mmCIF file with all atom_site columns, C-alpha atoms and ligand atoms in Angstrom:
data_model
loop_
_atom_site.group_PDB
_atom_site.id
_atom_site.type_symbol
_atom_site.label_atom_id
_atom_site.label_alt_id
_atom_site.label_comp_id
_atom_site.label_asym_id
_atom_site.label_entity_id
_atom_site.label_seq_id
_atom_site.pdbx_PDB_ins_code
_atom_site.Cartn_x
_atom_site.Cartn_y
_atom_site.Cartn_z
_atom_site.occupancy
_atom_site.B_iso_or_equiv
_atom_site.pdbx_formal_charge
_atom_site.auth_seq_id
_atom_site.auth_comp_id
_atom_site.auth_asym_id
_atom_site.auth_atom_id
_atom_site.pdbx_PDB_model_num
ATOM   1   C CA . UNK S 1 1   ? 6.966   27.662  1.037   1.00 41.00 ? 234 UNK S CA 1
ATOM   2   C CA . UNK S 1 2   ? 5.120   24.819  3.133   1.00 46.00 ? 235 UNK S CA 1
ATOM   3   C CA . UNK S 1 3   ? 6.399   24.712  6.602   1.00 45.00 ? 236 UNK S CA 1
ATOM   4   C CA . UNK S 1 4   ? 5.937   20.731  6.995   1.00 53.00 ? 237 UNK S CA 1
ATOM   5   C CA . UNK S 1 5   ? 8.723   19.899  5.609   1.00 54.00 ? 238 UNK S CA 1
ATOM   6   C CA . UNK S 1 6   ? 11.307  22.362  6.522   1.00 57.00 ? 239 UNK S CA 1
ATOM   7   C CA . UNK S 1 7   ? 10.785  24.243  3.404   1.00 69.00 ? 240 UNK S CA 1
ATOM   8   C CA . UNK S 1 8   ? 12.507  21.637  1.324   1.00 81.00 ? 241 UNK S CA 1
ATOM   9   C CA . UNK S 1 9   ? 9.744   20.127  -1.027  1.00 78.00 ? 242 UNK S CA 1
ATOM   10  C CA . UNK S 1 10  ? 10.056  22.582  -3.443  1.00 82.00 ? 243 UNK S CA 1
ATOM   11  C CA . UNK S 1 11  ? 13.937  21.297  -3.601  1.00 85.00 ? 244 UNK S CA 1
ATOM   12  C CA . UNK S 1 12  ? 12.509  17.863  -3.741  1.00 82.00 ? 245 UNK S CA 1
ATOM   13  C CA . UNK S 1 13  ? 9.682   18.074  -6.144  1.00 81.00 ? 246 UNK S CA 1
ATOM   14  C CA . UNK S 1 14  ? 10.681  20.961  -8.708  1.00 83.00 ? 247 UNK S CA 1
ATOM   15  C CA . UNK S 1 15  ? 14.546  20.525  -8.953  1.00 87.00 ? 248 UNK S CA 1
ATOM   16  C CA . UNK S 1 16  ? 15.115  16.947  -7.792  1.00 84.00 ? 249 UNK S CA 1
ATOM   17  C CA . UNK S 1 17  ? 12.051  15.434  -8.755  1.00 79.00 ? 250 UNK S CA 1
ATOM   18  C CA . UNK S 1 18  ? 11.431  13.669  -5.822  1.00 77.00 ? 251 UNK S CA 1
ATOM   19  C CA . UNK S 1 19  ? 7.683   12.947  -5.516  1.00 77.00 ? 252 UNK S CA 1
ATOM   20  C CA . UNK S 1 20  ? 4.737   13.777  -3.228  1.00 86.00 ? 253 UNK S CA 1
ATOM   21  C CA . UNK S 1 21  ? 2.815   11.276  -2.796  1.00 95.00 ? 254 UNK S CA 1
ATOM   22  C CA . UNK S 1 22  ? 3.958   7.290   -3.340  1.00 95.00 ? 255 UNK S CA 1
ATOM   23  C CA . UNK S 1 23  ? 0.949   4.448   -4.703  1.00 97.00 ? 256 UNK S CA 1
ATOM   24  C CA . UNK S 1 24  ? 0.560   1.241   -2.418  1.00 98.00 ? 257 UNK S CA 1
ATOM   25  C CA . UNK S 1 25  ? 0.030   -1.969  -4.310  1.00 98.00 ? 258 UNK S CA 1
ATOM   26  C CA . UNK S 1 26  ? -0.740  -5.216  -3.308  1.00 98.00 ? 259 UNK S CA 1
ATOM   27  C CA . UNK S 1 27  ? -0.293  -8.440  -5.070  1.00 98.00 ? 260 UNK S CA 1
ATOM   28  C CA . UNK S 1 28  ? -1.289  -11.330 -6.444  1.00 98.00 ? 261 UNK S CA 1
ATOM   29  C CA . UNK S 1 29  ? 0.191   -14.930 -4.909  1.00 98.00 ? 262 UNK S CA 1
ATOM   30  C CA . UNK S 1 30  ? -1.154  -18.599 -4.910  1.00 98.00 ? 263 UNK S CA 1
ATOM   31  C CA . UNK S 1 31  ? -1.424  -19.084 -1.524  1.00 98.00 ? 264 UNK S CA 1
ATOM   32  C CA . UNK S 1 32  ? -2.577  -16.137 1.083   1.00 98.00 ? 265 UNK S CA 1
ATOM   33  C CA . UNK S 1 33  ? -6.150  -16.544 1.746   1.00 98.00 ? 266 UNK S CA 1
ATOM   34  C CA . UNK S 1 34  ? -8.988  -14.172 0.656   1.00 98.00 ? 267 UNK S CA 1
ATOM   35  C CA . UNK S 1 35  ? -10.403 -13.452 4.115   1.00 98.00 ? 268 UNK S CA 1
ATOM   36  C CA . UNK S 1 36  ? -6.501  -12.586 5.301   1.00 98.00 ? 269 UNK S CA 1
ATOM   37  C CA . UNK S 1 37  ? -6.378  -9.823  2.529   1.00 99.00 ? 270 UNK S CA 1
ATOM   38  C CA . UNK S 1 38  ? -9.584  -8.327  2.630   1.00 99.00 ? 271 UNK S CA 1
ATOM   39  C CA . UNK S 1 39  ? -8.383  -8.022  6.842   1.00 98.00 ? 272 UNK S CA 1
ATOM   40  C CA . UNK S 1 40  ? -5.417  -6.340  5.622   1.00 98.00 ? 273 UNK S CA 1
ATOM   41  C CA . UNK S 1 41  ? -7.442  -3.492  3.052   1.00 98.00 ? 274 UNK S CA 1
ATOM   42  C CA . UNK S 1 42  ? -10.019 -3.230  5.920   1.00 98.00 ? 275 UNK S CA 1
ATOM   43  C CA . UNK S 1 43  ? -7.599  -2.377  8.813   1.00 98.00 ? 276 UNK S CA 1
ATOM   44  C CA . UNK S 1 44  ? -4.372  -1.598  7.485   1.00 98.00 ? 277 UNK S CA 1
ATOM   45  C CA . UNK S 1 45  ? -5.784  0.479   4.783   1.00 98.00 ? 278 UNK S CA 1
ATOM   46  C CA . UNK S 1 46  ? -9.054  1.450   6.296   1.00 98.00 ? 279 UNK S CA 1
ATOM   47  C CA . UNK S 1 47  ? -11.267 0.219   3.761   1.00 98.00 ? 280 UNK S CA 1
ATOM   48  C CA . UNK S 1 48  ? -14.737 -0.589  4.546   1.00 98.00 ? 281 UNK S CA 1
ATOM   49  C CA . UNK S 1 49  ? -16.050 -4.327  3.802   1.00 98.00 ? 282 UNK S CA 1
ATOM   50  C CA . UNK S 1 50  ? -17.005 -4.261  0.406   1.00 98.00 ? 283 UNK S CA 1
ATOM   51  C CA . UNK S 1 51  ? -14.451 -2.002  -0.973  1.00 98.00 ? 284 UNK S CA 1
ATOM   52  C CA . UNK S 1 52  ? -11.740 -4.141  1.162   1.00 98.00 ? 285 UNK S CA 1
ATOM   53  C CA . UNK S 1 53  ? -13.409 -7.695  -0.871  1.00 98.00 ? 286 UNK S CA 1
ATOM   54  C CA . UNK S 1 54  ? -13.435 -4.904  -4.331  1.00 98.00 ? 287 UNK S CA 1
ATOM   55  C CA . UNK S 1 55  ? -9.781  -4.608  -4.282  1.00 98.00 ? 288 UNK S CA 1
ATOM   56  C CA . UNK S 1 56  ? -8.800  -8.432  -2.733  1.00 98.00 ? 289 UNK S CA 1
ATOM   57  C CA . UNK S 1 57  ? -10.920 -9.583  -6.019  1.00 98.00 ? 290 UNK S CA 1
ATOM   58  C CA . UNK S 1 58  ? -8.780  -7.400  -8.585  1.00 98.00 ? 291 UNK S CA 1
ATOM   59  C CA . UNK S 1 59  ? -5.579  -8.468  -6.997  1.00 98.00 ? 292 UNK S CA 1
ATOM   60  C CA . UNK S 1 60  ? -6.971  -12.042 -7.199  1.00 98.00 ? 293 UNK S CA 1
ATOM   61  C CA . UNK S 1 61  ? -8.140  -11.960 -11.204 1.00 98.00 ? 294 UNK S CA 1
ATOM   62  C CA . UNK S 1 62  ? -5.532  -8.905  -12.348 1.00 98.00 ? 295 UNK S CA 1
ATOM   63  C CA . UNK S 1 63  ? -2.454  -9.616  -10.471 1.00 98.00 ? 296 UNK S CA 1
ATOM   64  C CA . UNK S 1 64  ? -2.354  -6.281  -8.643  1.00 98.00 ? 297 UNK S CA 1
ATOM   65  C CA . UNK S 1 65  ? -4.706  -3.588  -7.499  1.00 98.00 ? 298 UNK S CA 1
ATOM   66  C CA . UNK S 1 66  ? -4.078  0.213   -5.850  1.00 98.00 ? 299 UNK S CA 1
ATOM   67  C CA . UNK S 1 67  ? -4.925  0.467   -2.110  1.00 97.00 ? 300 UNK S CA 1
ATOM   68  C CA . UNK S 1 68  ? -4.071  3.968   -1.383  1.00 97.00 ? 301 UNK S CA 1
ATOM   69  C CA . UNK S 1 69  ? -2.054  6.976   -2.292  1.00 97.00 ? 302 UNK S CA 1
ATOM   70  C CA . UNK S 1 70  ? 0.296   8.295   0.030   1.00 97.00 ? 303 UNK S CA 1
ATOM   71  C CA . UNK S 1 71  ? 2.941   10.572  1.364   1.00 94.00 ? 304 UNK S CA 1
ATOM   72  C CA . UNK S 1 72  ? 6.246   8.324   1.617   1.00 93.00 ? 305 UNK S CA 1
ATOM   73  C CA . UNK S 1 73  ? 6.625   7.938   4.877   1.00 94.00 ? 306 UNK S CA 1
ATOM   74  C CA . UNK S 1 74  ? 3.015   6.620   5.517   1.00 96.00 ? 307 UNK S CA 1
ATOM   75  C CA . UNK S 1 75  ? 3.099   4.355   2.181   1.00 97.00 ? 308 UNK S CA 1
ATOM   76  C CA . UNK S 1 76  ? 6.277   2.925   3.411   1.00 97.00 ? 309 UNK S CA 1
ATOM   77  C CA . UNK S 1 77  ? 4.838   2.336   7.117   1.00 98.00 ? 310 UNK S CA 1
ATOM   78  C CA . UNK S 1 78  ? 1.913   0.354   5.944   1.00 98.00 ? 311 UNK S CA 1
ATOM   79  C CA . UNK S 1 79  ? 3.987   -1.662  3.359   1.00 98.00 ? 312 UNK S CA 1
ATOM   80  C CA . UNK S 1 80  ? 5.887   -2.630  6.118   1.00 98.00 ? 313 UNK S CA 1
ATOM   81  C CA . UNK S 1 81  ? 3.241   -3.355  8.504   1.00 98.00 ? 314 UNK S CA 1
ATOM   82  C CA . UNK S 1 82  ? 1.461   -5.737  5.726   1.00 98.00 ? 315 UNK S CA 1
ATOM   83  C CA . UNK S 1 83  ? 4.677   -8.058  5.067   1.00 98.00 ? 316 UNK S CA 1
ATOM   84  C CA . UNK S 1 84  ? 5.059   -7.816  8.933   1.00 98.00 ? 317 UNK S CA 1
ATOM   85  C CA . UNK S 1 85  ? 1.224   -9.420  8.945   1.00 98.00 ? 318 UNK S CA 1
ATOM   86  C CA . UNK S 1 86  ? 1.330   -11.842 6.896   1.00 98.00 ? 319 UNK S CA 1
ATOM   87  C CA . UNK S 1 87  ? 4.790   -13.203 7.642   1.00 98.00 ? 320 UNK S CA 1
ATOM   88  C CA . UNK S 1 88  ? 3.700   -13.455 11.771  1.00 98.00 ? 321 UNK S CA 1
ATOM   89  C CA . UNK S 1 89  ? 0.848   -15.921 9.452   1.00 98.00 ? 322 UNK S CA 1
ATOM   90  C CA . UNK S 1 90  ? 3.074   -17.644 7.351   1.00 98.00 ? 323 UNK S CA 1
ATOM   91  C CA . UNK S 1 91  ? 1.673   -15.931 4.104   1.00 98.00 ? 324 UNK S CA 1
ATOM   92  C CA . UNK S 1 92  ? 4.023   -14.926 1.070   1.00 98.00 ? 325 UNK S CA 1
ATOM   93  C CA . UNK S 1 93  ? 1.316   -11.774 0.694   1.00 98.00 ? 326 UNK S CA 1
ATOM   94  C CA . UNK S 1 94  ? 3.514   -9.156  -0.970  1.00 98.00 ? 327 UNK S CA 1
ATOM   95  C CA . UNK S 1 95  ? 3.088   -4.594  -1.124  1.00 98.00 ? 328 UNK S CA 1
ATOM   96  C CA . UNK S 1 96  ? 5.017   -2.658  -2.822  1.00 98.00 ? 329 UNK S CA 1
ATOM   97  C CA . UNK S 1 97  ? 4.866   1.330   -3.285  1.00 96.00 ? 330 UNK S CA 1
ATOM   98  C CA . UNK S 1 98  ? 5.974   3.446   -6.566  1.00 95.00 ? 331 UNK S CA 1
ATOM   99  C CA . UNK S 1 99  ? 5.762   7.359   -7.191  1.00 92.00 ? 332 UNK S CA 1
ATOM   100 C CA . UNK S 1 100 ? 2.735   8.776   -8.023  1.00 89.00 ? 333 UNK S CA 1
HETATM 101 N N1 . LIG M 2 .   ? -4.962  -15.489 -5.003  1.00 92.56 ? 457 LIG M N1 1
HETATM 102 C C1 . LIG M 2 .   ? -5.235  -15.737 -3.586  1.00 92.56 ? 457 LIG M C1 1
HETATM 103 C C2 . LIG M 2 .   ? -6.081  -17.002 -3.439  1.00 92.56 ? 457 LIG M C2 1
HETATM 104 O O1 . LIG M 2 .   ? -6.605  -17.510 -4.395  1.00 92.56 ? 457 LIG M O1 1
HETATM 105 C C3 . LIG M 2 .   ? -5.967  -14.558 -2.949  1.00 92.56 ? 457 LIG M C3 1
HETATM 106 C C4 . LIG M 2 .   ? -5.165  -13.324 -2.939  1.00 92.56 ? 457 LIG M C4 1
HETATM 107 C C5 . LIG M 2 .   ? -5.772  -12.111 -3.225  1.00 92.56 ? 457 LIG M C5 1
HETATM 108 C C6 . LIG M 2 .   ? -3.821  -13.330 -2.563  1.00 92.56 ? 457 LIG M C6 1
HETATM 109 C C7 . LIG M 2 .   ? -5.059  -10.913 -3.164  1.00 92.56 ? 457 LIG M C7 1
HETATM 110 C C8 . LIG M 2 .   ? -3.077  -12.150 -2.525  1.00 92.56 ? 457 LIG M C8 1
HETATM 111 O O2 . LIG M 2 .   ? -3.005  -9.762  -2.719  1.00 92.56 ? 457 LIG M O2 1
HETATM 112 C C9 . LIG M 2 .   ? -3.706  -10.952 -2.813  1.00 92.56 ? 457 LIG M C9 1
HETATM 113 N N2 . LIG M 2 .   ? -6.195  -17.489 -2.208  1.00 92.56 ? 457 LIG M N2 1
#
């Protein structure tokens, strides 16, 4: 049984069905600027430059695009962390995380 957890995830996983690991999204809007997003991905997400301007660019033309895979807690954390961003800017920029 994995110790990290207290020995719960098998509880969680097998018989409640609770998942692992959570998938950050980010998405589309009118109005947050390019340059603000790709600052997000690159230090919020730790992308590098041109994967951070990769992902900004499917948002922009798709609507949405993945920026990481995570355990809850940490998917939830930088969720948080991005609306907390971009509202100190005054941008609607909008995350949202889903299981895996
Ligand atoms: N669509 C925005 C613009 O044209 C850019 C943008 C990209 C906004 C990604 C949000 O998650 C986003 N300025």
């Amino acid at each position: 049984m994995p110790k990290e957890d207290g020995g719960l995830e098998i509880l969680d996983r097998v018989i409640i069905g609770k998942p692992k690991l959570w998938r950050v999204l980010l998405l589309n809007d009118d109005y947050t600027p390019m340059d603000f997003v790709v600052s997000v991905l690159e230090r919020i997400y730790r992308k590098n430059p041109s994967e951070a301007v990769q992902i900004m660019l499917k948002v922009h033309n798709e609507g949405r695009a993945l920026c990481g895979i995570y355990p809850k807690e940490i998917a939830e954390t930088r969720v948080a962390l991005t609306h907390e961003e971009a509202r100190k800017e005054g941008h609607p920029l909008k995350a949202v995380f889903e299981p895996e």
